[in-house]
Amino acid sequence: MTNVVYPITFLLRETPSQEEIVGAFISIWDETFNNLIVPNLTTNVDGTATVGLPDGVYNAVFYNEGFTFTPIFFHVTGAPITF
């Protein structure tokens, strides 16, 4: 078994202005929402946050006051991902 992790980058932007959302929190959960994998990533001035994750199935949950986000269900399968 290897301990390889792949970079997963989230880019949060407002709709319709496409301005970056700075300071949003992102939590990464397992596929069943039973285990919190990464408690709090925070988007930077570019509206991005990056984390390294091994192959697996995850859910990303987003929070920033004044915004409504939809959680993302995603698979990491041996390659970098950008959302």
PDB file of N, CA and C in Angstrom:
ATOM      1  N   MET A   1       0.849  -1.190   0.000  1.00  0.00           N
ATOM      2  CA  MET A   1       0.000   0.000   0.000  1.00  0.00           C
ATOM      3  C   MET A   1       0.888   1.245   0.000  1.00  0.00           C
ATOM      4  N   THR A   2       0.542   2.213  -0.810  1.00  0.00           N
ATOM      5  CA  THR A   2       1.314   3.444  -0.878  1.00  0.00           C
ATOM      6  C   THR A   2       0.576   4.564  -0.154  1.00  0.00           C
ATOM      7  N   ASN A   3       1.322   5.574   0.204  1.00  0.00           N
ATOM      8  CA  ASN A   3       0.745   6.737   0.869  1.00  0.00           C
ATOM      9  C   ASN A   3       0.676   7.924  -0.084  1.00  0.00           C
ATOM     10  N   VAL A   4       0.330   7.661  -1.337  1.00  0.00           N
ATOM     11  CA  VAL A   4       0.277   8.704  -2.354  1.00  0.00           C
ATOM     12  C   VAL A   4      -0.976   9.546  -2.149  1.00  0.00           C
ATOM     13  N   VAL A   5      -0.799  10.859  -2.177  1.00  0.00           N
ATOM     14  CA  VAL A   5      -1.933  11.780  -2.134  1.00  0.00           C
ATOM     15  C   VAL A   5      -1.903  12.626  -3.398  1.00  0.00           C
ATOM     16  N   TYR A   6      -3.066  13.070  -3.800  1.00  0.00           N
ATOM     17  CA  TYR A   6      -3.208  13.857  -5.021  1.00  0.00           C
ATOM     18  C   TYR A   6      -3.773  15.220  -4.670  1.00  0.00           C
ATOM     19  N   PRO A   7      -3.282  16.289  -5.328  1.00  0.00           N
ATOM     20  CA  PRO A   7      -3.784  17.627  -5.010  1.00  0.00           C
ATOM     21  C   PRO A   7      -5.211  17.825  -5.529  1.00  0.00           C
ATOM     22  N   ILE A   8      -6.067  18.265  -4.624  1.00  0.00           N
ATOM     23  CA  ILE A   8      -7.452  18.573  -4.955  1.00  0.00           C
ATOM     24  C   ILE A   8      -7.616  20.064  -4.686  1.00  0.00           C
ATOM     25  N   THR A   9      -7.974  20.824  -5.716  1.00  0.00           N
ATOM     26  CA  THR A   9      -8.098  22.274  -5.591  1.00  0.00           C
ATOM     27  C   THR A   9      -9.549  22.686  -5.788  1.00  0.00           C
ATOM     28  N   PHE A  10     -10.039  23.500  -4.861  1.00  0.00           N
ATOM     29  CA  PHE A  10     -11.382  24.055  -4.936  1.00  0.00           C
ATOM     30  C   PHE A  10     -11.258  25.539  -5.264  1.00  0.00           C
ATOM     31  N   LEU A  11     -12.061  26.016  -6.207  1.00  0.00           N
ATOM     32  CA  LEU A  11     -12.103  27.423  -6.586  1.00  0.00           C
ATOM     33  C   LEU A  11     -13.534  27.899  -6.385  1.00  0.00           C
ATOM     34  N   LEU A  12     -13.726  28.837  -5.454  1.00  0.00           N
ATOM     35  CA  LEU A  12     -15.065  29.340  -5.172  1.00  0.00           C
ATOM     36  C   LEU A  12     -15.204  30.753  -5.727  1.00  0.00           C
ATOM     37  N   ARG A  13     -16.263  30.941  -6.528  1.00  0.00           N
ATOM     38  CA  ARG A  13     -16.562  32.245  -7.125  1.00  0.00           C
ATOM     39  C   ARG A  13     -18.040  32.560  -6.971  1.00  0.00           C
ATOM     40  N   GLU A  14     -18.317  33.859  -6.869  1.00  0.00           N
ATOM     41  CA  GLU A  14     -19.705  34.323  -6.811  1.00  0.00           C
ATOM     42  C   GLU A  14     -20.350  34.178  -8.182  1.00  0.00           C
ATOM     43  N   THR A  15     -21.668  33.987  -8.157  1.00  0.00           N
ATOM     44  CA  THR A  15     -22.432  33.991  -9.395  1.00  0.00           C
ATOM     45  C   THR A  15     -23.322  35.218  -9.368  1.00  0.00           C
ATOM     46  N   PRO A  16     -23.437  36.012 -10.376  1.00  0.00           N
ATOM     47  CA  PRO A  16     -22.839  35.910 -11.707  1.00  0.00           C
ATOM     48  C   PRO A  16     -21.539  36.693 -11.872  1.00  0.00           C
ATOM     49  N   SER A  17     -21.086  37.406 -10.828  1.00  0.00           N
ATOM     50  CA  SER A  17     -19.931  38.304 -10.982  1.00  0.00           C
ATOM     51  C   SER A  17     -18.616  37.578 -11.228  1.00  0.00           C
ATOM     52  N   GLN A  18     -18.524  36.303 -10.810  1.00  0.00           N
ATOM     53  CA  GLN A  18     -17.299  35.507 -10.922  1.00  0.00           C
ATOM     54  C   GLN A  18     -16.160  36.034 -10.046  1.00  0.00           C
ATOM     55  N   GLU A  19     -16.499  36.870  -9.052  1.00  0.00           N
ATOM     56  CA  GLU A  19     -15.487  37.321  -8.094  1.00  0.00           C
ATOM     57  C   GLU A  19     -15.162  36.178  -7.144  1.00  0.00           C
ATOM     58  N   GLU A  20     -13.895  36.089  -6.769  1.00  0.00           N
ATOM     59  CA  GLU A  20     -13.441  35.033  -5.865  1.00  0.00           C
ATOM     60  C   GLU A  20     -14.083  35.185  -4.493  1.00  0.00           C
ATOM     61  N   ILE A  21     -14.419  34.065  -3.857  1.00  0.00           N
ATOM     62  CA  ILE A  21     -14.959  34.065  -2.498  1.00  0.00           C
ATOM     63  C   ILE A  21     -13.790  33.765  -1.560  1.00  0.00           C
ATOM     64  N   VAL A  22     -13.377  34.772  -0.827  1.00  0.00           N
ATOM     65  CA  VAL A  22     -12.219  34.684   0.063  1.00  0.00           C
ATOM     66  C   VAL A  22     -12.696  34.322   1.469  1.00  0.00           C
ATOM     67  N   GLY A  23     -11.964  33.444   2.147  1.00  0.00           N
ATOM     68  CA  GLY A  23     -12.266  33.112   3.533  1.00  0.00           C
ATOM     69  C   GLY A  23     -13.382  32.112   3.730  1.00  0.00           C
ATOM     70  N   ALA A  24     -13.789  31.411   2.678  1.00  0.00           N
ATOM     71  CA  ALA A  24     -14.806  30.364   2.824  1.00  0.00           C
ATOM     72  C   ALA A  24     -14.160  29.132   3.459  1.00  0.00           C
ATOM     73  N   PHE A  25     -14.942  28.397   4.222  1.00  0.00           N
ATOM     74  CA  PHE A  25     -14.459  27.167   4.854  1.00  0.00           C
ATOM     75  C   PHE A  25     -14.909  25.956   4.045  1.00  0.00           C
ATOM     76  N   ILE A  26     -14.034  24.967   3.935  1.00  0.00           N
ATOM     77  CA  ILE A  26     -14.333  23.719   3.243  1.00  0.00           C
ATOM     78  C   ILE A  26     -13.972  22.577   4.181  1.00  0.00           C
ATOM     79  N   SER A  27     -14.918  21.681   4.401  1.00  0.00           N
ATOM     80  CA  SER A  27     -14.681  20.477   5.198  1.00  0.00           C
ATOM     81  C   SER A  27     -14.802  19.268   4.282  1.00  0.00           C
ATOM     82  N   ILE A  28     -13.904  18.313   4.446  1.00  0.00           N
ATOM     83  CA  ILE A  28     -13.917  17.102   3.638  1.00  0.00           C
ATOM     84  C   ILE A  28     -14.355  15.938   4.518  1.00  0.00           C
ATOM     85  N   TRP A  29     -15.385  15.224   4.071  1.00  0.00           N
ATOM     86  CA  TRP A  29     -15.954  14.076   4.782  1.00  0.00           C
ATOM     87  C   TRP A  29     -15.787  12.827   3.942  1.00  0.00           C
ATOM     88  N   ASP A  30     -15.887  11.660   4.593  1.00  0.00           N
ATOM     89  CA  ASP A  30     -15.904  10.410   3.826  1.00  0.00           C
ATOM     90  C   ASP A  30     -17.215  10.322   3.052  1.00  0.00           C
ATOM     91  N   GLU A  31     -17.384   9.257   2.268  1.00  0.00           N
ATOM     92  CA  GLU A  31     -18.548   9.175   1.381  1.00  0.00           C
ATOM     93  C   GLU A  31     -19.878   9.048   2.111  1.00  0.00           C
ATOM     94  N   THR A  32     -19.886   8.605   3.358  1.00  0.00           N
ATOM     95  CA  THR A  32     -21.135   8.425   4.104  1.00  0.00           C
ATOM     96  C   THR A  32     -21.377   9.531   5.135  1.00  0.00           C
ATOM     97  N   PHE A  33     -20.520  10.523   5.170  1.00  0.00           N
ATOM     98  CA  PHE A  33     -20.597  11.614   6.144  1.00  0.00           C
ATOM     99  C   PHE A  33     -20.450  11.111   7.586  1.00  0.00           C
ATOM    100  N   ASN A  34     -19.771   9.979   7.776  1.00  0.00           N
ATOM    101  CA  ASN A  34     -19.539   9.469   9.127  1.00  0.00           C
ATOM    102  C   ASN A  34     -18.217   9.946   9.714  1.00  0.00           C
ATOM    103  N   ASN A  35     -17.232  10.226   8.870  1.00  0.00           N
ATOM    104  CA  ASN A  35     -15.908  10.612   9.350  1.00  0.00           C
ATOM    105  C   ASN A  35     -15.456  11.911   8.700  1.00  0.00           C
ATOM    106  N   LEU A  36     -15.087  12.858   9.538  1.00  0.00           N
ATOM    107  CA  LEU A  36     -14.540  14.115   9.058  1.00  0.00           C
ATOM    108  C   LEU A  36     -13.060  13.889   8.739  1.00  0.00           C
ATOM    109  N   ILE A  37     -12.677  14.064   7.486  1.00  0.00           N
ATOM    110  CA  ILE A  37     -11.317  13.796   7.036  1.00  0.00           C
ATOM    111  C   ILE A  37     -10.440  15.047   7.185  1.00  0.00           C
ATOM    112  N   VAL A  38     -10.932  16.185   6.718  1.00  0.00           N
ATOM    113  CA  VAL A  38     -10.216  17.469   6.821  1.00  0.00           C
ATOM    114  C   VAL A  38     -11.212  18.472   7.386  1.00  0.00           C
ATOM    115  N   PRO A  39     -10.974  18.989   8.617  1.00  0.00           N
ATOM    116  CA  PRO A  39     -11.974  19.828   9.258  1.00  0.00           C
ATOM    117  C   PRO A  39     -12.185  21.187   8.621  1.00  0.00           C
ATOM    118  N   ASN A  40     -11.151  21.922   8.309  1.00  0.00           N
ATOM    119  CA  ASN A  40     -11.351  23.266   7.769  1.00  0.00           C
ATOM    120  C   ASN A  40     -10.211  23.704   6.871  1.00  0.00           C
ATOM    121  N   LEU A  41     -10.501  23.737   5.594  1.00  0.00           N
ATOM    122  CA  LEU A  41      -9.632  24.439   4.649  1.00  0.00           C
ATOM    123  C   LEU A  41     -10.236  25.828   4.531  1.00  0.00           C
ATOM    124  N   THR A  42      -9.449  26.804   4.195  1.00  0.00           N
ATOM    125  CA  THR A  42      -9.958  28.164   4.012  1.00  0.00           C
ATOM    126  C   THR A  42      -9.480  28.687   2.670  1.00  0.00           C
ATOM    127  N   THR A  43     -10.399  29.264   1.893  1.00  0.00           N
ATOM    128  CA  THR A  43     -10.003  29.811   0.593  1.00  0.00           C
ATOM    129  C   THR A  43      -9.148  31.057   0.781  1.00  0.00           C
ATOM    130  N   ASN A  44      -8.168  31.204  -0.094  1.00  0.00           N
ATOM    131  CA  ASN A  44      -7.240  32.329  -0.033  1.00  0.00           C
ATOM    132  C   ASN A  44      -7.752  33.507  -0.874  1.00  0.00           C
ATOM    133  N   VAL A  45      -6.900  34.503  -1.119  1.00  0.00           N
ATOM    134  CA  VAL A  45      -7.311  35.701  -1.861  1.00  0.00           C
ATOM    135  C   VAL A  45      -7.689  35.400  -3.306  1.00  0.00           C
ATOM    136  N   ASP A  46      -7.281  34.253  -3.819  1.00  0.00           N
ATOM    137  CA  ASP A  46      -7.665  33.835  -5.174  1.00  0.00           C
ATOM    138  C   ASP A  46      -8.949  33.012  -5.168  1.00  0.00           C
ATOM    139  N   GLY A  47      -9.530  32.795  -3.985  1.00  0.00           N
ATOM    140  CA  GLY A  47     -10.731  31.987  -3.873  1.00  0.00           C
ATOM    141  C   GLY A  47     -10.455  30.493  -3.962  1.00  0.00           C
ATOM    142  N   THR A  48      -9.195  30.102  -3.771  1.00  0.00           N
ATOM    143  CA  THR A  48      -8.840  28.683  -3.880  1.00  0.00           C
ATOM    144  C   THR A  48      -8.363  28.114  -2.550  1.00  0.00           C
ATOM    145  N   ALA A  49      -8.521  26.804  -2.438  1.00  0.00           N
ATOM    146  CA  ALA A  49      -7.976  26.034  -1.317  1.00  0.00           C
ATOM    147  C   ALA A  49      -7.568  24.686  -1.889  1.00  0.00           C
ATOM    148  N   THR A  50      -6.400  24.191  -1.491  1.00  0.00           N
ATOM    149  CA  THR A  50      -5.887  22.924  -2.003  1.00  0.00           C
ATOM    150  C   THR A  50      -5.575  21.995  -0.843  1.00  0.00           C
ATOM    151  N   VAL A  51      -5.890  20.720  -1.030  1.00  0.00           N
ATOM    152  CA  VAL A  51      -5.613  19.686  -0.038  1.00  0.00           C
ATOM    153  C   VAL A  51      -5.120  18.447  -0.774  1.00  0.00           C
ATOM    154  N   GLY A  52      -4.308  17.640  -0.116  1.00  0.00           N
ATOM    155  CA  GLY A  52      -3.867  16.378  -0.684  1.00  0.00           C
ATOM    156  C   GLY A  52      -4.680  15.235  -0.111  1.00  0.00           C
ATOM    157  N   LEU A  53      -5.256  14.402  -0.987  1.00  0.00           N
ATOM    158  CA  LEU A  53      -6.064  13.268  -0.550  1.00  0.00           C
ATOM    159  C   LEU A  53      -5.651  12.007  -1.286  1.00  0.00           C
ATOM    160  N   PRO A  54      -5.690  10.859  -0.608  1.00  0.00           N
ATOM    161  CA  PRO A  54      -5.431   9.590  -1.291  1.00  0.00           C
ATOM    162  C   PRO A  54      -6.657   9.165  -2.107  1.00  0.00           C
ATOM    163  N   ASP A  55      -6.473   8.127  -2.951  1.00  0.00           N
ATOM    164  CA  ASP A  55      -7.611   7.577  -3.688  1.00  0.00           C
ATOM    165  C   ASP A  55      -8.747   7.297  -2.711  1.00  0.00           C
ATOM    166  N   GLY A  56      -9.960   7.608  -3.129  1.00  0.00           N
ATOM    167  CA  GLY A  56     -11.114   7.364  -2.278  1.00  0.00           C
ATOM    168  C   GLY A  56     -12.317   8.152  -2.739  1.00  0.00           C
ATOM    169  N   VAL A  57     -13.379   8.073  -1.957  1.00  0.00           N
ATOM    170  CA  VAL A  57     -14.633   8.763  -2.243  1.00  0.00           C
ATOM    171  C   VAL A  57     -14.899   9.736  -1.098  1.00  0.00           C
ATOM    172  N   TYR A  58     -15.221  10.963  -1.442  1.00  0.00           N
ATOM    173  CA  TYR A  58     -15.336  12.032  -0.450  1.00  0.00           C
ATOM    174  C   TYR A  58     -16.531  12.935  -0.729  1.00  0.00           C
ATOM    175  N   ASN A  59     -16.873  13.738   0.271  1.00  0.00           N
ATOM    176  CA  ASN A  59     -17.842  14.818   0.155  1.00  0.00           C
ATOM    177  C   ASN A  59     -17.171  16.098   0.632  1.00  0.00           C
ATOM    178  N   ALA A  60     -17.361  17.165  -0.107  1.00  0.00           N
ATOM    179  CA  ALA A  60     -16.859  18.480   0.302  1.00  0.00           C
ATOM    180  C   ALA A  60     -18.067  19.345   0.675  1.00  0.00           C
ATOM    181  N   VAL A  61     -17.981  19.973   1.852  1.00  0.00           N
ATOM    182  CA  VAL A  61     -19.035  20.855   2.344  1.00  0.00           C
ATOM    183  C   VAL A  61     -18.432  22.245   2.496  1.00  0.00           C
ATOM    184  N   PHE A  62     -19.152  23.255   2.038  1.00  0.00           N
ATOM    185  CA  PHE A  62     -18.651  24.624   1.990  1.00  0.00           C
ATOM    186  C   PHE A  62     -19.481  25.523   2.887  1.00  0.00           C
ATOM    187  N   TYR A  63     -18.819  26.534   3.485  1.00  0.00           N
ATOM    188  CA  TYR A  63     -19.532  27.498   4.303  1.00  0.00           C
ATOM    189  C   TYR A  63     -18.865  28.868   4.209  1.00  0.00           C
ATOM    190  N   ASN A  64     -19.674  29.872   3.990  1.00  0.00           N
ATOM    191  CA  ASN A  64     -19.261  31.268   4.109  1.00  0.00           C
ATOM    192  C   ASN A  64     -20.537  32.065   4.342  1.00  0.00           C
ATOM    193  N   GLU A  65     -20.550  32.874   5.390  1.00  0.00           N
ATOM    194  CA  GLU A  65     -21.751  33.629   5.727  1.00  0.00           C
ATOM    195  C   GLU A  65     -22.243  34.434   4.524  1.00  0.00           C
ATOM    196  N   GLY A  66     -23.539  34.359   4.273  1.00  0.00           N
ATOM    197  CA  GLY A  66     -24.143  35.097   3.173  1.00  0.00           C
ATOM    198  C   GLY A  66     -24.195  34.332   1.864  1.00  0.00           C
ATOM    199  N   PHE A  67     -23.670  33.111   1.833  1.00  0.00           N
ATOM    200  CA  PHE A  67     -23.663  32.300   0.618  1.00  0.00           C
ATOM    201  C   PHE A  67     -24.350  30.972   0.866  1.00  0.00           C
ATOM    202  N   THR A  68     -24.896  30.401  -0.193  1.00  0.00           N
ATOM    203  CA  THR A  68     -25.463  29.060  -0.144  1.00  0.00           C
ATOM    204  C   THR A  68     -24.681  28.187  -1.112  1.00  0.00           C
ATOM    205  N   PHE A  69     -24.164  27.078  -0.624  1.00  0.00           N
ATOM    206  CA  PHE A  69     -23.364  26.164  -1.434  1.00  0.00           C
ATOM    207  C   PHE A  69     -24.008  24.784  -1.449  1.00  0.00           C
ATOM    208  N   THR A  70     -23.778  24.055  -2.507  1.00  0.00           N
ATOM    209  CA  THR A  70     -24.194  22.655  -2.608  1.00  0.00           C
ATOM    210  C   THR A  70     -22.982  21.776  -2.336  1.00  0.00           C
ATOM    211  N   PRO A  71     -23.097  20.788  -1.441  1.00  0.00           N
ATOM    212  CA  PRO A  71     -21.965  19.868  -1.222  1.00  0.00           C
ATOM    213  C   PRO A  71     -21.589  19.152  -2.521  1.00  0.00           C
ATOM    214  N   ILE A  72     -20.326  18.764  -2.632  1.00  0.00           N
ATOM    215  CA  ILE A  72     -19.827  18.050  -3.809  1.00  0.00           C
ATOM    216  C   ILE A  72     -19.400  16.647  -3.391  1.00  0.00           C
ATOM    217  N   PHE A  73     -19.905  15.656  -4.089  1.00  0.00           N
ATOM    218  CA  PHE A  73     -19.510  14.257  -3.923  1.00  0.00           C
ATOM    219  C   PHE A  73     -18.482  13.974  -5.008  1.00  0.00           C
ATOM    220  N   PHE A  74     -17.283  13.473  -4.627  1.00  0.00           N
ATOM    221  CA  PHE A  74     -16.264  13.265  -5.655  1.00  0.00           C
ATOM    222  C   PHE A  74     -15.393  12.070  -5.357  1.00  0.00           C
ATOM    223  N   HIS A  75     -14.781  11.546  -6.420  1.00  0.00           N
ATOM    224  CA  HIS A  75     -13.870  10.397  -6.356  1.00  0.00           C
ATOM    225  C   HIS A  75     -12.452  10.874  -6.664  1.00  0.00           C
ATOM    226  N   VAL A  76     -11.492  10.459  -5.887  1.00  0.00           N
ATOM    227  CA  VAL A  76     -10.085  10.688  -6.188  1.00  0.00           C
ATOM    228  C   VAL A  76      -9.565   9.363  -6.735  1.00  0.00           C
ATOM    229  N   THR A  77      -9.073   9.410  -7.971  1.00  0.00           N
ATOM    230  CA  THR A  77      -8.660   8.173  -8.631  1.00  0.00           C
ATOM    231  C   THR A  77      -7.299   8.335  -9.303  1.00  0.00           C
ATOM    232  N   GLY A  78      -6.334   8.784  -8.546  1.00  0.00           N
ATOM    233  CA  GLY A  78      -4.964   8.809  -9.060  1.00  0.00           C
ATOM    234  C   GLY A  78      -4.607   9.980  -9.941  1.00  0.00           C
ATOM    235  N   ALA A  79      -5.264  11.113  -9.777  1.00  0.00           N
ATOM    236  CA  ALA A  79      -4.920  12.288 -10.572  1.00  0.00           C
ATOM    237  C   ALA A  79      -5.356  13.549  -9.837  1.00  0.00           C
ATOM    238  N   PRO A  80      -4.686  14.662 -10.116  1.00  0.00           N
ATOM    239  CA  PRO A  80      -5.115  15.935  -9.516  1.00  0.00           C
ATOM    240  C   PRO A  80      -6.523  16.304 -10.002  1.00  0.00           C
ATOM    241  N   ILE A  81      -7.278  17.011  -9.162  1.00  0.00           N
ATOM    242  CA  ILE A  81      -8.630  17.440  -9.504  1.00  0.00           C
ATOM    243  C   ILE A  81      -8.762  18.916  -9.158  1.00  0.00           C
ATOM    244  N   THR A  82      -9.451  19.666 -10.025  1.00  0.00           N
ATOM    245  CA  THR A  82      -9.802  21.052  -9.728  1.00  0.00           C
ATOM    246  C   THR A  82     -11.305  21.209  -9.894  1.00  0.00           C
ATOM    247  N   PHE A  83     -11.957  21.789  -8.865  1.00  0.00           N
ATOM    248  CA  PHE A  83     -13.392  22.067  -8.909  1.00  0.00           C
ATOM    249  C   PHE A  83     -13.599  23.546  -9.029  1.00  0.00           C
TER     250      PHE A  83
END
